[in-house]
Amino acid sequence: MTVRLALPREAGSVPAVRRLLRSALAILHVDRHDSDDLEIAITEACSNVVRHASGADTFEVCLDVADDRCSIDVRDDGPGFDPDASDAPSSSSEHGRGLMLIKALGENVRMHSVPRRGSLIHFEKSFA
């Protein structure tokens, strides 16, 4: 099952994407642990777009869900960011853990960004 969504860059888009992913994974009877990991990762990726992709009116999410794996792309046309400059947040910080969580919970994580042309975050999860 492949779903491609063009969404407004607003906070309400984040739970909508999460619910769609949850429904797709439930239909395929994906283990709850794997489902939870993917829900957290997609929430972080979409929340980062909403918070940081200033100038972008919309963003795109592509879910590719199969019996044995899920692949997710989150793309925007905002100002971009430097994936290599993402420092670990301090222990007292309330923000800044999104990319770290995506890397910890996903597989084959790729982050690509071009200044003033947007960003792509890709991650996957294999199911047992």
Tab-separated table of N, CA and C in Angstrom:
chain	number	residue	atom	x	y	z
A	1	MET	N	0.849	-1.154	0.000
A	1	MET	CA	0.000	0.000	0.000
A	1	MET	C	0.903	1.227	0.000
A	2	THR	N	0.677	2.087	-0.955
A	2	THR	CA	1.424	3.336	-1.018
A	2	THR	C	0.447	4.496	-0.973
A	3	VAL	N	0.721	5.441	-0.085
A	3	VAL	CA	-0.118	6.624	0.062
A	3	VAL	C	0.795	7.836	-0.005
A	4	ARG	N	0.437	8.790	-0.852
A	4	ARG	CA	1.198	10.039	-0.971
A	4	ARG	C	0.241	11.174	-0.625
A	5	LEU	N	0.627	11.975	0.356
A	5	LEU	CA	-0.219	13.065	0.832
A	5	LEU	C	0.465	14.406	0.667
A	6	ALA	N	-0.277	15.393	0.227
A	6	ALA	CA	0.168	16.779	0.246
A	6	ALA	C	-0.648	17.455	1.336
A	7	LEU	N	0.042	17.978	2.335
A	7	LEU	CA	-0.624	18.483	3.532
A	7	LEU	C	-0.271	19.943	3.785
A	8	PRO	N	-1.197	20.675	4.402
A	8	PRO	CA	-0.849	22.036	4.806
A	8	PRO	C	0.170	21.992	5.942
A	9	ARG	N	1.089	22.930	5.941
A	9	ARG	CA	2.109	22.993	7.009
A	9	ARG	C	1.474	23.652	8.228
A	10	GLU	N	0.690	22.833	8.942
A	10	GLU	CA	0.026	23.298	10.159
A	10	GLU	C	-0.041	22.138	11.147
A	11	ALA	N	-0.193	22.478	12.395
A	11	ALA	CA	-0.137	21.478	13.470
A	11	ALA	C	-1.163	20.366	13.296
A	12	GLY	N	-2.345	20.663	12.772
A	12	GLY	CA	-3.382	19.653	12.605
A	12	GLY	C	-3.029	18.554	11.626
A	13	SER	N	-2.042	18.779	10.773
A	13	SER	CA	-1.627	17.749	9.820
A	13	SER	C	-0.891	16.600	10.504
A	14	VAL	N	-0.237	16.886	11.603
A	14	VAL	CA	0.586	15.872	12.276
A	14	VAL	C	-0.264	14.713	12.803
A	15	PRO	N	-1.319	14.957	13.597
A	15	PRO	CA	-2.128	13.816	14.055
A	15	PRO	C	-2.868	13.123	12.911
A	16	ALA	N	-3.197	13.846	11.850
A	16	ALA	CA	-3.869	13.219	10.706
A	16	ALA	C	-2.954	12.178	10.052
A	17	VAL	N	-1.684	12.523	9.863
A	17	VAL	CA	-0.715	11.583	9.288
A	17	VAL	C	-0.516	10.401	10.224
A	18	ARG	N	-0.411	10.675	11.511
A	18	ARG	CA	-0.212	9.608	12.495
A	18	ARG	C	-1.378	8.619	12.470
A	19	ARG	N	-2.615	9.118	12.406
A	19	ARG	CA	-3.792	8.232	12.361
A	19	ARG	C	-3.813	7.391	11.089
A	20	LEU	N	-3.452	7.991	9.963
A	20	LEU	CA	-3.405	7.244	8.710
A	20	LEU	C	-2.385	6.119	8.795
A	21	LEU	N	-1.198	6.420	9.297
A	21	LEU	CA	-0.169	5.390	9.456
A	21	LEU	C	-0.650	4.292	10.393
A	22	ARG	N	-1.225	4.672	11.518
A	22	ARG	CA	-1.721	3.690	12.489
A	22	ARG	C	-2.748	2.768	11.846
A	23	SER	N	-3.649	3.314	11.051
A	23	SER	CA	-4.674	2.507	10.386
A	23	SER	C	-4.056	1.532	9.389
A	24	ALA	N	-3.102	2.014	8.589
A	24	ALA	CA	-2.451	1.146	7.606
A	24	ALA	C	-1.711	0.002	8.296
A	25	LEU	N	-1.022	0.299	9.380
A	25	LEU	CA	-0.276	-0.737	10.097
A	25	LEU	C	-1.216	-1.729	10.784
A	26	ALA	N	-2.352	-1.256	11.270
A	26	ALA	CA	-3.331	-2.151	11.911
A	26	ALA	C	-3.929	-3.116	10.893
A	27	ILE	N	-4.219	-2.624	9.694
A	27	ILE	CA	-4.772	-3.483	8.643
A	27	ILE	C	-3.821	-4.635	8.340
A	28	LEU	N	-2.531	-4.366	8.388
A	28	LEU	CA	-1.520	-5.384	8.094
A	28	LEU	C	-1.082	-6.158	9.340
A	29	HIS	N	-1.709	-5.881	10.471
A	29	HIS	CA	-1.421	-6.584	11.739
A	29	HIS	C	0.049	-6.464	12.138
A	30	VAL	N	0.586	-5.264	11.985
A	30	VAL	CA	1.972	-4.996	12.373
A	30	VAL	C	2.059	-4.971	13.894
A	31	ASP	N	3.113	-5.558	14.413
A	31	ASP	CA	3.386	-5.600	15.850
A	31	ASP	C	3.269	-4.199	16.460
A	32	ARG	N	2.660	-4.114	17.625
A	32	ARG	CA	2.420	-2.823	18.280
A	32	ARG	C	3.720	-2.062	18.570
A	33	HIS	N	4.772	-2.774	18.936
A	33	HIS	CA	6.060	-2.125	19.218
A	33	HIS	C	6.588	-1.425	17.959
A	34	ASP	N	6.579	-2.128	16.823
A	34	ASP	CA	7.032	-1.523	15.566
A	34	ASP	C	6.130	-0.364	15.169
A	35	SER	N	4.838	-0.540	15.358
A	35	SER	CA	3.876	0.515	15.040
A	35	SER	C	4.132	1.764	15.885
A	36	ASP	N	4.365	1.571	17.172
A	36	ASP	CA	4.650	2.706	18.060
A	36	ASP	C	5.918	3.443	17.636
A	37	ASP	N	6.968	2.685	17.282
A	37	ASP	CA	8.218	3.307	16.830
A	37	ASP	C	7.982	4.182	15.606
A	38	LEU	N	7.228	3.656	14.647
A	38	LEU	CA	6.967	4.416	13.427
A	38	LEU	C	6.093	5.637	13.696
A	39	GLU	N	5.130	5.509	14.586
A	39	GLU	CA	4.276	6.649	14.920
A	39	GLU	C	5.091	7.777	15.555
A	40	ILE	N	6.001	7.423	16.443
A	40	ILE	CA	6.850	8.446	17.070
A	40	ILE	C	7.737	9.104	16.015
A	41	ALA	N	8.355	8.303	15.164
A	41	ALA	CA	9.269	8.837	14.154
A	41	ALA	C	8.540	9.750	13.166
A	42	ILE	N	7.362	9.334	12.684
A	42	ILE	CA	6.654	10.174	11.718
A	42	ILE	C	6.130	11.442	12.385
A	43	THR	N	5.747	11.342	13.651
A	43	THR	CA	5.312	12.532	14.383
A	43	THR	C	6.453	13.537	14.483
A	44	GLU	N	7.644	13.061	14.803
A	44	GLU	CA	8.805	13.947	14.916
A	44	GLU	C	9.158	14.568	13.571
A	45	ALA	N	9.148	13.771	12.503
A	45	ALA	CA	9.497	14.297	11.186
A	45	ALA	C	8.502	15.372	10.741
A	46	CYS	N	7.215	15.099	10.911
A	46	CYS	CA	6.193	16.066	10.496
A	46	CYS	C	6.196	17.296	11.403
A	47	SER	N	6.394	17.102	12.684
A	47	SER	CA	6.451	18.238	13.614
A	47	SER	C	7.620	19.161	13.284
A	48	ASN	N	8.745	18.582	12.873
A	48	ASN	CA	9.889	19.405	12.476
A	48	ASN	C	9.549	20.272	11.276
A	49	VAL	N	8.817	19.727	10.326
A	49	VAL	CA	8.400	20.527	9.166
A	49	VAL	C	7.507	21.675	9.623
A	50	VAL	N	6.520	21.359	10.455
A	50	VAL	CA	5.585	22.388	10.919
A	50	VAL	C	6.337	23.492	11.657
A	51	ARG	N	7.299	23.124	12.492
A	51	ARG	CA	8.035	24.101	13.289
A	51	ARG	C	9.096	24.874	12.513
A	52	HIS	N	9.784	24.194	11.597
A	52	HIS	CA	11.013	24.772	11.050
A	52	HIS	C	11.006	25.101	9.559
A	53	ALA	N	10.064	24.612	8.792
A	53	ALA	CA	10.092	24.821	7.337
A	53	ALA	C	9.382	26.118	6.959
A	54	SER	N	9.843	27.210	7.554
A	54	SER	CA	9.218	28.504	7.284
A	54	SER	C	9.271	28.808	5.793
A	55	GLY	N	8.202	29.405	5.310
A	55	GLY	CA	8.098	29.719	3.892
A	55	GLY	C	7.420	28.641	3.081
A	56	ALA	N	7.354	27.429	3.612
A	56	ALA	CA	6.656	26.341	2.918
A	56	ALA	C	5.192	26.360	3.349
A	57	ASP	N	4.293	26.336	2.384
A	57	ASP	CA	2.866	26.290	2.704
A	57	ASP	C	2.382	24.870	2.919
A	58	THR	N	3.025	23.923	2.231
A	58	THR	CA	2.613	22.521	2.309
A	58	THR	C	3.844	21.642	2.500
A	59	PHE	N	3.586	20.377	2.779
A	59	PHE	CA	4.647	19.373	2.789
A	59	PHE	C	4.056	18.062	2.313
A	60	GLU	N	4.922	17.144	1.958
A	60	GLU	CA	4.484	15.866	1.403
A	60	GLU	C	4.946	14.717	2.278
A	61	VAL	N	4.056	13.750	2.458
A	61	VAL	CA	4.389	12.523	3.174
A	61	VAL	C	4.061	11.360	2.252
A	62	CYS	N	5.000	10.437	2.111
A	62	CYS	CA	4.768	9.230	1.333
A	62	CYS	C	4.971	8.034	2.249
A	63	LEU	N	3.918	7.230	2.389
A	63	LEU	CA	3.968	6.001	3.175
A	63	LEU	C	3.946	4.826	2.211
A	64	ASP	N	4.892	3.935	2.345
A	64	ASP	CA	4.919	2.709	1.552
A	64	ASP	C	4.939	1.566	2.555
A	65	VAL	N	3.786	0.937	2.740
A	65	VAL	CA	3.631	-0.080	3.776
A	65	VAL	C	3.406	-1.438	3.119
A	66	ALA	N	4.207	-2.415	3.501
A	66	ALA	CA	4.082	-3.777	3.001
A	66	ALA	C	4.025	-4.733	4.196
A	67	ASP	N	3.879	-6.015	3.915
A	67	ASP	CA	3.784	-7.007	4.990
A	67	ASP	C	5.030	-7.059	5.856
A	68	ASP	N	6.197	-6.787	5.275
A	68	ASP	CA	7.444	-6.980	6.010
A	68	ASP	C	8.223	-5.704	6.308
A	69	ARG	N	7.710	-4.536	5.850
A	69	ARG	CA	8.444	-3.300	6.093
A	69	ARG	C	7.566	-2.088	5.812
A	70	CYS	N	8.041	-0.943	6.285
A	70	CYS	CA	7.389	0.331	6.018
A	70	CYS	C	8.488	1.335	5.691
A	71	SER	N	8.240	2.125	4.667
A	71	SER	CA	9.164	3.169	4.258
A	71	SER	C	8.408	4.491	4.272
A	72	ILE	N	9.026	5.521	4.832
A	72	ILE	CA	8.369	6.822	4.978
A	72	ILE	C	9.297	7.920	4.482
A	73	ASP	N	8.738	8.814	3.675
A	73	ASP	CA	9.430	10.021	3.233
A	73	ASP	C	8.615	11.228	3.682
A	74	VAL	N	9.284	12.213	4.251
A	74	VAL	CA	8.662	13.488	4.606
A	74	VAL	C	9.491	14.560	3.909
A	75	ARG	N	8.834	15.326	3.027
A	75	ARG	CA	9.537	16.285	2.172
A	75	ARG	C	8.880	17.657	2.285
A	76	ASP	N	9.718	18.693	2.315
A	76	ASP	CA	9.203	20.063	2.331
A	76	ASP	C	10.049	20.925	1.414
A	77	ASP	N	9.562	22.124	1.135
A	77	ASP	CA	10.337	23.060	0.324
A	77	ASP	C	10.681	24.315	1.130
A	78	GLY	N	10.991	24.085	2.413
A	78	GLY	CA	11.379	25.169	3.311
A	78	GLY	C	12.830	25.565	3.135
A	79	PRO	N	13.390	26.269	4.121
A	79	PRO	CA	14.749	26.806	4.001
A	79	PRO	C	15.854	25.756	4.117
A	80	GLY	N	15.526	24.554	4.549
A	80	GLY	CA	16.535	23.514	4.702
A	80	GLY	C	17.238	23.573	6.047
A	81	PHE	N	18.064	22.574	6.305
A	81	PHE	CA	18.836	22.500	7.549
A	81	PHE	C	20.085	21.684	7.267
A	82	ASP	N	21.023	21.733	8.179
A	82	ASP	CA	22.252	20.960	8.038
A	82	ASP	C	22.125	19.700	8.882
A	83	PRO	N	21.858	18.546	8.249
A	83	PRO	CA	21.684	17.305	9.016
A	83	PRO	C	22.910	16.923	9.839
A	84	ASP	N	24.092	17.332	9.405
A	84	ASP	CA	25.319	16.988	10.131
A	84	ASP	C	25.577	17.895	11.331
A	85	ALA	N	24.889	19.024	11.373
A	85	ALA	CA	25.105	19.979	12.459
A	85	ALA	C	24.106	19.795	13.594
A	86	SER	N	23.327	18.748	13.549
A	86	SER	CA	22.321	18.509	14.579
A	86	SER	C	22.993	18.005	15.844
A	87	ASP	N	23.158	18.895	16.798
A	87	ASP	CA	23.774	18.539	18.067
A	87	ASP	C	22.770	17.815	18.952
A	88	ALA	N	23.273	16.962	19.814
A	88	ALA	CA	22.415	16.318	20.796
A	88	ALA	C	21.939	17.378	21.790
A	89	PRO	N	20.657	17.344	22.134
A	89	PRO	CA	20.144	18.343	23.072
A	89	PRO	C	20.688	18.103	24.481
A	90	SER	N	20.689	19.141	25.276
A	90	SER	CA	21.110	18.982	26.669
A	90	SER	C	20.034	18.205	27.418
A	91	SER	N	20.394	17.644	28.540
A	91	SER	CA	19.440	16.838	29.306
A	91	SER	C	18.279	17.671	29.846
A	92	SER	N	18.443	18.976	29.949
A	92	SER	CA	17.369	19.832	30.461
A	92	SER	C	16.534	20.464	29.341
A	93	SER	N	16.909	20.212	28.085
A	93	SER	CA	16.208	20.821	26.953
A	93	SER	C	14.833	20.185	26.753
A	94	GLU	N	13.852	21.022	26.423
A	94	GLU	CA	12.499	20.551	26.138
A	94	GLU	C	12.320	20.225	24.659
A	95	HIS	N	13.256	20.606	23.812
A	95	HIS	CA	13.136	20.430	22.368
A	95	HIS	C	14.442	19.888	21.809
A	96	GLY	N	14.417	19.521	20.531
A	96	GLY	CA	15.645	19.160	19.847
A	96	GLY	C	15.955	17.678	19.794
A	97	ARG	N	14.987	16.823	20.139
A	97	ARG	CA	15.244	15.388	20.128
A	97	ARG	C	14.667	14.676	18.903
A	98	GLY	N	13.988	15.406	18.035
A	98	GLY	CA	13.277	14.790	16.914
A	98	GLY	C	14.159	13.976	15.992
A	99	LEU	N	15.221	14.576	15.474
A	99	LEU	CA	16.096	13.861	14.546
A	99	LEU	C	16.793	12.691	15.236
A	100	MET	N	17.165	12.893	16.486
A	100	MET	CA	17.803	11.829	17.253
A	100	MET	C	16.840	10.640	17.420
A	101	LEU	N	15.565	10.916	17.702
A	101	LEU	CA	14.566	9.851	17.840
A	101	LEU	C	14.338	9.121	16.524
A	102	ILE	N	14.255	9.872	15.429
A	102	ILE	CA	14.056	9.242	14.122
A	102	ILE	C	15.217	8.291	13.827
A	103	LYS	N	16.432	8.725	14.099
A	103	LYS	CA	17.606	7.874	13.869
A	103	LYS	C	17.586	6.636	14.763
A	104	ALA	N	17.128	6.796	15.996
A	104	ALA	CA	17.110	5.669	16.937
A	104	ALA	C	15.993	4.667	16.624
A	105	LEU	N	14.860	5.144	16.144
A	105	LEU	CA	13.698	4.283	15.938
A	105	LEU	C	13.586	3.737	14.522
A	106	GLY	N	14.232	4.389	13.560
A	106	GLY	CA	14.126	3.970	12.167
A	106	GLY	C	15.353	3.222	11.695
A	107	GLU	N	15.237	2.696	10.497
A	107	GLU	CA	16.342	2.022	9.815
A	107	GLU	C	16.567	2.757	8.497
A	108	ASN	N	17.765	2.650	7.952
A	108	ASN	CA	18.088	3.280	6.668
A	108	ASN	C	17.668	4.753	6.653
A	109	VAL	N	17.970	5.443	7.723
A	109	VAL	CA	17.589	6.855	7.853
A	109	VAL	C	18.494	7.699	6.967
A	110	ARG	N	17.854	8.538	6.136
A	110	ARG	CA	18.588	9.463	5.286
A	110	ARG	C	17.955	10.842	5.430
A	111	MET	N	18.798	11.817	5.555
A	111	MET	CA	18.337	13.204	5.635
A	111	MET	C	19.084	13.989	4.583
A	112	HIS	N	18.324	14.641	3.734
A	112	HIS	CA	18.918	15.422	2.648
A	112	HIS	C	18.280	16.801	2.668
A	113	SER	N	19.106	17.811	2.597
A	113	SER	CA	18.587	19.168	2.641
A	113	SER	C	19.437	20.075	1.762
A	114	VAL	N	18.764	20.972	1.071
A	114	VAL	CA	19.435	21.951	0.225
A	114	VAL	C	18.947	23.331	0.668
A	115	PRO	N	19.865	24.229	1.030
A	115	PRO	CA	19.440	25.556	1.479
A	115	PRO	C	18.476	26.224	0.494
A	116	ARG	N	17.393	26.732	1.036
A	116	ARG	CA	16.339	27.440	0.300
A	116	ARG	C	15.600	26.570	-0.713
A	117	ARG	N	15.812	25.237	-0.675
A	117	ARG	CA	15.122	24.363	-1.626
A	117	ARG	C	14.401	23.220	-0.936
A	118	GLY	N	14.587	23.067	0.367
A	118	GLY	CA	13.821	22.069	1.095
A	118	GLY	C	14.615	20.903	1.631
A	119	SER	N	13.865	20.003	2.243
A	119	SER	CA	14.468	18.868	2.942
A	119	SER	C	13.672	17.598	2.699
A	120	LEU	N	14.374	16.481	2.838
A	120	LEU	CA	13.767	15.155	2.780
A	120	LEU	C	14.293	14.355	3.953
A	121	ILE	N	13.387	13.763	4.694
A	121	ILE	CA	13.761	12.789	5.728
A	121	ILE	C	13.141	11.473	5.311
A	122	HIS	N	13.981	10.457	5.165
A	122	HIS	CA	13.547	9.109	4.774
A	122	HIS	C	13.941	8.150	5.888
A	123	PHE	N	13.014	7.266	6.238
A	123	PHE	CA	13.341	6.215	7.197
A	123	PHE	C	12.464	5.005	6.924
A	124	GLU	N	12.929	3.869	7.396
A	124	GLU	CA	12.243	2.607	7.168
A	124	GLU	C	12.177	1.826	8.475
A	125	LYS	N	11.370	0.794	8.458
A	125	LYS	CA	11.290	-0.132	9.587
A	125	LYS	C	10.942	-1.495	9.014
A	126	SER	N	11.738	-2.517	9.342
A	126	SER	CA	11.447	-3.884	8.929
A	126	SER	C	10.650	-4.579	10.029
A	127	PHE	N	9.726	-5.429	9.614
A	127	PHE	CA	8.901	-6.172	10.562
A	127	PHE	C	9.345	-7.625	10.601
A	128	ALA	N	9.273	-8.209	11.774
A	128	ALA	CA	9.662	-9.619	11.927
A	128	ALA	C	8.663	-10.525	11.237
